[in-house]
Each structure stands twice: as structure tokens, then as C-alpha cells.
Amino acid sequence: SVEHGIINVVSIVNTALIKQTASPCTRVARAVPLPCVADHTGVTIVSPKGEDFTTEVSLLFEKMGGCVVADDDKQCALLQATTTLMGGFYEVQNTCSKWLVRQGVSSLAAQKFLAGMFSGVALDAKVAVAKNRTFTDLVEEQTPGGLNEGNVKLLKSRKVFKVFSECLDTAHRRLSGKSQGETKKTDK
């Protein structure tokens, strides 16, 4: 008889617990699809690497936008932590949209432009990575003395990217079961 398989999509429940709970079923894989996977535009994290069922699940998600197979739940949690910046990404777009509206641009035009512009920038990064380029390459190719380089310097001087790292650390602690969602106090 064919054994059933379980695809765990619960963000903070690890594969071992599902296997233990679902015994005697042993075909368990973890998947982290974001909402954009429904439109076949996002990449899904699948784990653990090296198991037949994980391979089957990864093939499913390859058809839905792409897949990265994590070695194990620990690596899955690291990759998954980055997905928690989705809301922050939308808030950057929202901040830009509100600024444009305050300057007299219609809300519809602002949102249409920003959604397309940020989508294009993300696609540019995807193409660059496929050509073995890095995000550092993309940052460094900004025009010296230009507006983009200036904004990167301003954001770095205000430690914005350090806050991004703190967000990732906080999310990773929670995904690893080391906290219940509280944020770690940092030096100011």
C-alpha cells in the first residue's frame, strides 16, 4: 500500500514533532510557501534534504515558482527568518506611497509605480543571482556619488540595516523555539 505523506506548513512546528505525532507515517517534509507562491512567483523553502518525500515535495513547489531545499530544520529556520521581513518590505512601499501622495501624486499612480518598480528591482536581483552575481555586487554598482549610493550611506549611518539584522535574529530565535516572540533589548 502507498504510504501517505505530510507536508508541514506550520511555521514553528519542527519536522521531528510532526513525525512523532503522525507515527507510523514517516514521510514528512516541511514547506514554507509565501502568499506569492499562489501566483507562481515565489520560492518555497522545503526541508529536510536527502529524503525521498522531500524530493517529491520540492518538485511540486518547483512548478509553483521555485524551491530551495534546506539541509534540516535548523537551516530551514534560518532561511525562514528572512521571510519575516515581508511586512517590512510592504511598509517601505507604503511609506514611499504616502510620501508621493503628500507630494501630489495620486494614490493609484503611486501604488502602481511602486509595485512595478520594486518588482522590477527584485527581478533584477533574481537575474543577477542566476548569473552568479551577489547582492554586494548590486550595491557596489550604484553610481558613485549618485542618489542610490547616497541613500545606502544614509541608511547605513542611521544603522537601518543593523535593525534588519536584529529583526532576523528575533525571528530566528522564535522559529528555533528559543523565545515566544519577545524582542531582545538592544543598546541604543
PDB file of C-alpha atoms in Angstrom:
ATOM      1  CA  SER A   1       0.000   0.000   0.000  1.00  0.00           C
ATOM      2  CA  VAL A   2       1.088   3.573  -0.627  1.00  0.00           C
ATOM      3  CA  GLU A   3       2.043   5.443   2.492  1.00  0.00           C
ATOM      4  CA  HIS A   4       0.606   8.902   2.934  1.00  0.00           C
ATOM      5  CA  GLY A   5       2.882  11.889   3.302  1.00  0.00           C
ATOM      6  CA  ILE A   6       2.524  15.035   5.370  1.00  0.00           C
ATOM      7  CA  ILE A   7       3.676  18.469   4.261  1.00  0.00           C
ATOM      8  CA  ASN A   8       4.150  20.577   7.375  1.00  0.00           C
ATOM      9  CA  VAL A   9       3.409  24.238   6.660  1.00  0.00           C
ATOM     10  CA  VAL A  10       3.110  25.312  10.311  1.00  0.00           C
ATOM     11  CA  SER A  11       5.932  27.807  10.718  1.00  0.00           C
ATOM     12  CA  ILE A  12       7.068  26.966  14.252  1.00  0.00           C
ATOM     13  CA  VAL A  13       6.458  23.212  14.365  1.00  0.00           C
ATOM     14  CA  ASN A  14       9.523  21.147  13.513  1.00  0.00           C
ATOM     15  CA  THR A  15       9.605  18.029  11.382  1.00  0.00           C
ATOM     16  CA  ALA A  16      10.596  15.702  14.248  1.00  0.00           C
ATOM     17  CA  LEU A  17       7.497  16.663  16.241  1.00  0.00           C
ATOM     18  CA  ILE A  18       5.239  16.050  13.238  1.00  0.00           C
ATOM     19  CA  LYS A  19       6.876  12.650  12.626  1.00  0.00           C
ATOM     20  CA  GLN A  20       6.406  11.723  16.281  1.00  0.00           C
ATOM     21  CA  THR A  21       2.784  12.873  16.316  1.00  0.00           C
ATOM     22  CA  ALA A  22       1.906  11.308  12.955  1.00  0.00           C
ATOM     23  CA  SER A  23       3.521   7.930  13.629  1.00  0.00           C
ATOM     24  CA  PRO A  24       3.541   5.474  11.911  1.00  0.00           C
ATOM     25  CA  CYS A  25       3.685   7.907   8.959  1.00  0.00           C
ATOM     26  CA  THR A  26       7.343   8.677   8.292  1.00  0.00           C
ATOM     27  CA  ARG A  27       7.002  10.652   5.063  1.00  0.00           C
ATOM     28  CA  VAL A  28       7.132  14.185   6.431  1.00  0.00           C
ATOM     29  CA  ALA A  29       8.540  17.306   4.809  1.00  0.00           C
ATOM     30  CA  ARG A  30       8.452  20.919   5.879  1.00  0.00           C
ATOM     31  CA  ALA A  31       7.477  23.639   3.407  1.00  0.00           C
ATOM     32  CA  VAL A  32       7.410  27.422   3.762  1.00  0.00           C
ATOM     33  CA  PRO A  33       5.399  28.846   0.856  1.00  0.00           C
ATOM     34  CA  LEU A  34       4.702  32.576   0.966  1.00  0.00           C
ATOM     35  CA  PRO A  35       1.453  34.009  -0.450  1.00  0.00           C
ATOM     36  CA  CYS A  36       3.165  34.856  -3.776  1.00  0.00           C
ATOM     37  CA  VAL A  37       3.616  31.125  -4.439  1.00  0.00           C
ATOM     38  CA  ALA A  38      -0.118  31.020  -5.227  1.00  0.00           C
ATOM     39  CA  ASP A  39       0.721  33.186  -8.259  1.00  0.00           C
ATOM     40  CA  HIS A  40       3.777  31.029  -9.082  1.00  0.00           C
ATOM     41  CA  THR A  41       6.142  33.943  -8.401  1.00  0.00           C
ATOM     42  CA  GLY A  42       7.758  32.973  -5.100  1.00  0.00           C
ATOM     43  CA  VAL A  43      10.355  30.483  -3.980  1.00  0.00           C
ATOM     44  CA  THR A  44       9.393  27.926  -1.310  1.00  0.00           C
ATOM     45  CA  ILE A  45      11.748  26.563   1.330  1.00  0.00           C
ATOM     46  CA  VAL A  46      11.474  22.763   1.720  1.00  0.00           C
ATOM     47  CA  SER A  47      13.314  20.509   4.181  1.00  0.00           C
ATOM     48  CA  PRO A  48      14.966  18.201   5.128  1.00  0.00           C
ATOM     49  CA  LYS A  49      17.380  17.496   2.272  1.00  0.00           C
ATOM     50  CA  GLY A  50      18.094  13.918   1.267  1.00  0.00           C
ATOM     51  CA  GLU A  51      14.724  12.282   1.873  1.00  0.00           C
ATOM     52  CA  ASP A  52      12.639  10.859  -0.970  1.00  0.00           C
ATOM     53  CA  PHE A  53       9.451  12.603   0.158  1.00  0.00           C
ATOM     54  CA  THR A  54      11.284  15.938   0.378  1.00  0.00           C
ATOM     55  CA  THR A  55      12.341  15.456  -3.230  1.00  0.00           C
ATOM     56  CA  GLU A  56       8.704  14.854  -4.226  1.00  0.00           C
ATOM     57  CA  VAL A  57       7.575  17.967  -2.352  1.00  0.00           C
ATOM     58  CA  SER A  58      10.365  20.085  -3.839  1.00  0.00           C
ATOM     59  CA  LEU A  59       9.329  19.036  -7.353  1.00  0.00           C
ATOM     60  CA  LEU A  60       5.785  20.189  -6.576  1.00  0.00           C
ATOM     61  CA  PHE A  61       6.986  23.613  -5.447  1.00  0.00           C
ATOM     62  CA  GLU A  62       9.444  23.924  -8.356  1.00  0.00           C
ATOM     63  CA  LYS A  63       6.333  24.011 -10.556  1.00  0.00           C
ATOM     64  CA  MET A  64       4.898  26.800  -8.409  1.00  0.00           C
ATOM     65  CA  GLY A  65       7.708  29.344  -8.699  1.00  0.00           C
ATOM     66  CA  GLY A  66      10.808  27.577  -7.453  1.00  0.00           C
ATOM     67  CA  CYS A  67      12.232  25.822  -4.446  1.00  0.00           C
ATOM     68  CA  VAL A  68      15.239  25.870  -2.157  1.00  0.00           C
ATOM     69  CA  VAL A  69      15.836  22.675  -0.184  1.00  0.00           C
ATOM     70  CA  ALA A  70      17.240  23.290   3.288  1.00  0.00           C
ATOM     71  CA  ASP A  71      19.520  20.691   4.850  1.00  0.00           C
ATOM     72  CA  ASP A  72      17.412  20.396   8.006  1.00  0.00           C
ATOM     73  CA  ASP A  73      15.001  22.272  10.287  1.00  0.00           C
ATOM     74  CA  LYS A  74      17.839  24.452  11.628  1.00  0.00           C
ATOM     75  CA  GLN A  75      18.748  25.704   8.163  1.00  0.00           C
ATOM     76  CA  CYS A  76      15.055  25.998   7.292  1.00  0.00           C
ATOM     77  CA  ALA A  77      14.549  28.303  10.303  1.00  0.00           C
ATOM     78  CA  LEU A  78      17.456  30.493   9.169  1.00  0.00           C
ATOM     79  CA  LEU A  79      16.021  30.862   5.673  1.00  0.00           C
ATOM     80  CA  GLN A  80      12.526  31.283   7.063  1.00  0.00           C
ATOM     81  CA  ALA A  81      13.626  34.145   9.319  1.00  0.00           C
ATOM     82  CA  THR A  82      14.207  36.256   6.212  1.00  0.00           C
ATOM     83  CA  THR A  83      10.579  35.775   5.166  1.00  0.00           C
ATOM     84  CA  THR A  84       9.504  37.722   8.238  1.00  0.00           C
ATOM     85  CA  LEU A  85      10.692  40.913   6.553  1.00  0.00           C
ATOM     86  CA  MET A  86       7.779  40.712   4.094  1.00  0.00           C
ATOM     87  CA  GLY A  87       5.680  43.103   6.200  1.00  0.00           C
ATOM     88  CA  GLY A  88       8.623  45.487   6.473  1.00  0.00           C
ATOM     89  CA  PHE A  89       9.026  45.372   2.699  1.00  0.00           C
ATOM     90  CA  TYR A  90       5.367  46.356   2.290  1.00  0.00           C
ATOM     91  CA  GLU A  91       5.821  49.124   4.864  1.00  0.00           C
ATOM     92  CA  VAL A  92       8.722  50.552   2.819  1.00  0.00           C
ATOM     93  CA  GLN A  93       6.403  50.620  -0.190  1.00  0.00           C
ATOM     94  CA  ASN A  94       3.627  52.125   1.947  1.00  0.00           C
ATOM     95  CA  THR A  95       5.984  54.843   3.234  1.00  0.00           C
ATOM     96  CA  CYS A  96       7.048  55.688  -0.327  1.00  0.00           C
ATOM     97  CA  SER A  97       3.411  55.741  -1.471  1.00  0.00           C
ATOM     98  CA  LYS A  98       2.323  58.058   1.335  1.00  0.00           C
ATOM     99  CA  TRP A  99       5.269  60.365   0.586  1.00  0.00           C
ATOM    100  CA  LEU A 100       4.318  60.509  -3.114  1.00  0.00           C
ATOM    101  CA  VAL A 101       0.680  61.238  -2.239  1.00  0.00           C
ATOM    102  CA  ARG A 102       1.789  64.082   0.076  1.00  0.00           C
ATOM    103  CA  GLN A 103       3.711  65.472  -2.920  1.00  0.00           C
ATOM    104  CA  GLY A 104       0.543  65.445  -5.065  1.00  0.00           C
ATOM    105  CA  VAL A 105       0.800  62.091  -6.879  1.00  0.00           C
ATOM    106  CA  SER A 106      -2.467  60.145  -6.918  1.00  0.00           C
ATOM    107  CA  SER A 107      -2.586  57.096  -4.662  1.00  0.00           C
ATOM    108  CA  LEU A 108      -3.341  54.830  -7.625  1.00  0.00           C
ATOM    109  CA  ALA A 109      -0.380  56.132  -9.657  1.00  0.00           C
ATOM    110  CA  ALA A 110       1.940  55.906  -6.653  1.00  0.00           C
ATOM    111  CA  GLN A 111       0.975  52.340  -5.834  1.00  0.00           C
ATOM    112  CA  LYS A 112       1.093  51.178  -9.463  1.00  0.00           C
ATOM    113  CA  PHE A 113       4.528  52.727  -9.964  1.00  0.00           C
ATOM    114  CA  LEU A 114       5.989  51.448  -6.701  1.00  0.00           C
ATOM    115  CA  ALA A 115       4.655  47.907  -7.109  1.00  0.00           C
ATOM    116  CA  GLY A 116       6.148  47.770 -10.611  1.00  0.00           C
ATOM    117  CA  MET A 117       9.413  49.461  -9.645  1.00  0.00           C
ATOM    118  CA  PHE A 118      10.050  47.227  -6.616  1.00  0.00           C
ATOM    119  CA  SER A 119       9.036  44.155  -8.623  1.00  0.00           C
ATOM    120  CA  GLY A 120      11.497  45.162 -11.343  1.00  0.00           C
ATOM    121  CA  VAL A 121      14.290  45.699  -8.816  1.00  0.00           C
ATOM    122  CA  ALA A 122      13.570  42.279  -7.281  1.00  0.00           C
ATOM    123  CA  LEU A 123      13.629  40.696 -10.759  1.00  0.00           C
ATOM    124  CA  ASP A 124      16.941  42.431 -11.471  1.00  0.00           C
ATOM    125  CA  ALA A 125      18.357  40.814  -8.318  1.00  0.00           C
ATOM    126  CA  LYS A 126      16.961  37.408  -9.304  1.00  0.00           C
ATOM    127  CA  VAL A 127      18.584  37.646 -12.743  1.00  0.00           C
ATOM    128  CA  ALA A 128      21.880  38.791 -11.214  1.00  0.00           C
ATOM    129  CA  VAL A 129      21.952  35.862  -8.757  1.00  0.00           C
ATOM    130  CA  ALA A 130      21.214  33.453 -11.620  1.00  0.00           C
ATOM    131  CA  LYS A 131      24.351  34.879 -13.292  1.00  0.00           C
ATOM    132  CA  ASN A 132      26.405  34.189 -10.117  1.00  0.00           C
ATOM    133  CA  ARG A 133      26.460  37.837  -9.061  1.00  0.00           C
ATOM    134  CA  THR A 134      25.916  38.808  -5.428  1.00  0.00           C
ATOM    135  CA  PHE A 135      23.808  41.367  -3.621  1.00  0.00           C
ATOM    136  CA  THR A 136      27.082  43.067  -2.674  1.00  0.00           C
ATOM    137  CA  ASP A 137      27.794  43.413  -6.416  1.00  0.00           C
ATOM    138  CA  LEU A 138      24.424  45.103  -6.898  1.00  0.00           C
ATOM    139  CA  VAL A 139      25.023  47.528  -4.017  1.00  0.00           C
ATOM    140  CA  GLU A 140      28.523  48.361  -5.237  1.00  0.00           C
ATOM    141  CA  GLU A 141      27.388  49.056  -8.798  1.00  0.00           C
ATOM    142  CA  GLN A 142      25.346  52.067  -7.694  1.00  0.00           C
ATOM    143  CA  THR A 143      26.633  55.215  -9.375  1.00  0.00           C
ATOM    144  CA  PRO A 144      29.457  56.706  -7.293  1.00  0.00           C
ATOM    145  CA  GLY A 145      28.208  59.950  -5.795  1.00  0.00           C
ATOM    146  CA  GLY A 146      24.710  59.176  -7.102  1.00  0.00           C
ATOM    147  CA  LEU A 147      21.364  59.238  -5.360  1.00  0.00           C
ATOM    148  CA  ASN A 148      21.198  55.488  -4.682  1.00  0.00           C
ATOM    149  CA  GLU A 149      24.717  55.348  -3.249  1.00  0.00           C
ATOM    150  CA  GLY A 150      23.881  58.372  -1.092  1.00  0.00           C
ATOM    151  CA  ASN A 151      20.774  56.713   0.299  1.00  0.00           C
ATOM    152  CA  VAL A 152      22.670  53.489   1.082  1.00  0.00           C
ATOM    153  CA  LYS A 153      25.224  55.577   3.010  1.00  0.00           C
ATOM    154  CA  LEU A 154      22.458  57.435   4.865  1.00  0.00           C
ATOM    155  CA  LEU A 155      20.666  54.198   5.779  1.00  0.00           C
ATOM    156  CA  LYS A 156      23.945  52.661   6.978  1.00  0.00           C
ATOM    157  CA  SER A 157      24.794  55.739   9.058  1.00  0.00           C
ATOM    158  CA  ARG A 158      21.368  55.501  10.715  1.00  0.00           C
ATOM    159  CA  LYS A 159      22.005  51.776  11.361  1.00  0.00           C
ATOM    160  CA  VAL A 160      18.854  50.762   9.481  1.00  0.00           C
ATOM    161  CA  PHE A 161      20.480  47.564   8.228  1.00  0.00           C
ATOM    162  CA  LYS A 162      21.574  46.702  11.779  1.00  0.00           C
ATOM    163  CA  VAL A 163      17.895  46.839  12.746  1.00  0.00           C
ATOM    164  CA  PHE A 164      17.134  44.449   9.877  1.00  0.00           C
ATOM    165  CA  SER A 165      19.704  42.035  11.339  1.00  0.00           C
ATOM    166  CA  GLU A 166      18.093  42.400  14.774  1.00  0.00           C
ATOM    167  CA  CYS A 167      14.705  41.580  13.230  1.00  0.00           C
ATOM    168  CA  LEU A 168      16.206  38.449  11.672  1.00  0.00           C
ATOM    169  CA  ASP A 169      17.784  37.421  14.990  1.00  0.00           C
ATOM    170  CA  THR A 170      14.463  37.879  16.801  1.00  0.00           C
ATOM    171  CA  ALA A 171      12.536  35.893  14.190  1.00  0.00           C
ATOM    172  CA  HIS A 172      15.162  33.138  14.192  1.00  0.00           C
ATOM    173  CA  ARG A 173      15.024  32.798  17.981  1.00  0.00           C
ATOM    174  CA  ARG A 174      11.265  32.365  17.776  1.00  0.00           C
ATOM    175  CA  LEU A 175      11.410  29.933  14.850  1.00  0.00           C
ATOM    176  CA  SER A 176      14.058  27.934  16.738  1.00  0.00           C
ATOM    177  CA  GLY A 177      11.847  27.742  19.833  1.00  0.00           C
ATOM    178  CA  LYS A 178      14.204  29.938  21.869  1.00  0.00           C
ATOM    179  CA  SER A 179      11.632  32.674  22.544  1.00  0.00           C
ATOM    180  CA  GLN A 180       7.886  33.205  22.478  1.00  0.00           C
ATOM    181  CA  GLY A 181       8.069  36.338  20.339  1.00  0.00           C
ATOM    182  CA  GLU A 182       9.558  38.871  22.748  1.00  0.00           C
ATOM    183  CA  THR A 183      12.119  41.186  21.272  1.00  0.00           C
ATOM    184  CA  LYS A 184      15.619  41.370  22.648  1.00  0.00           C
ATOM    185  CA  LYS A 185      16.524  44.760  24.088  1.00  0.00           C
ATOM    186  CA  THR A 186      19.487  46.259  22.278  1.00  0.00           C
ATOM    187  CA  ASP A 187      21.838  49.095  23.048  1.00  0.00           C
ATOM    188  CA  LYS A 188      20.821  52.408  21.604  1.00  0.00           C
TER     189      LYS A 188
END
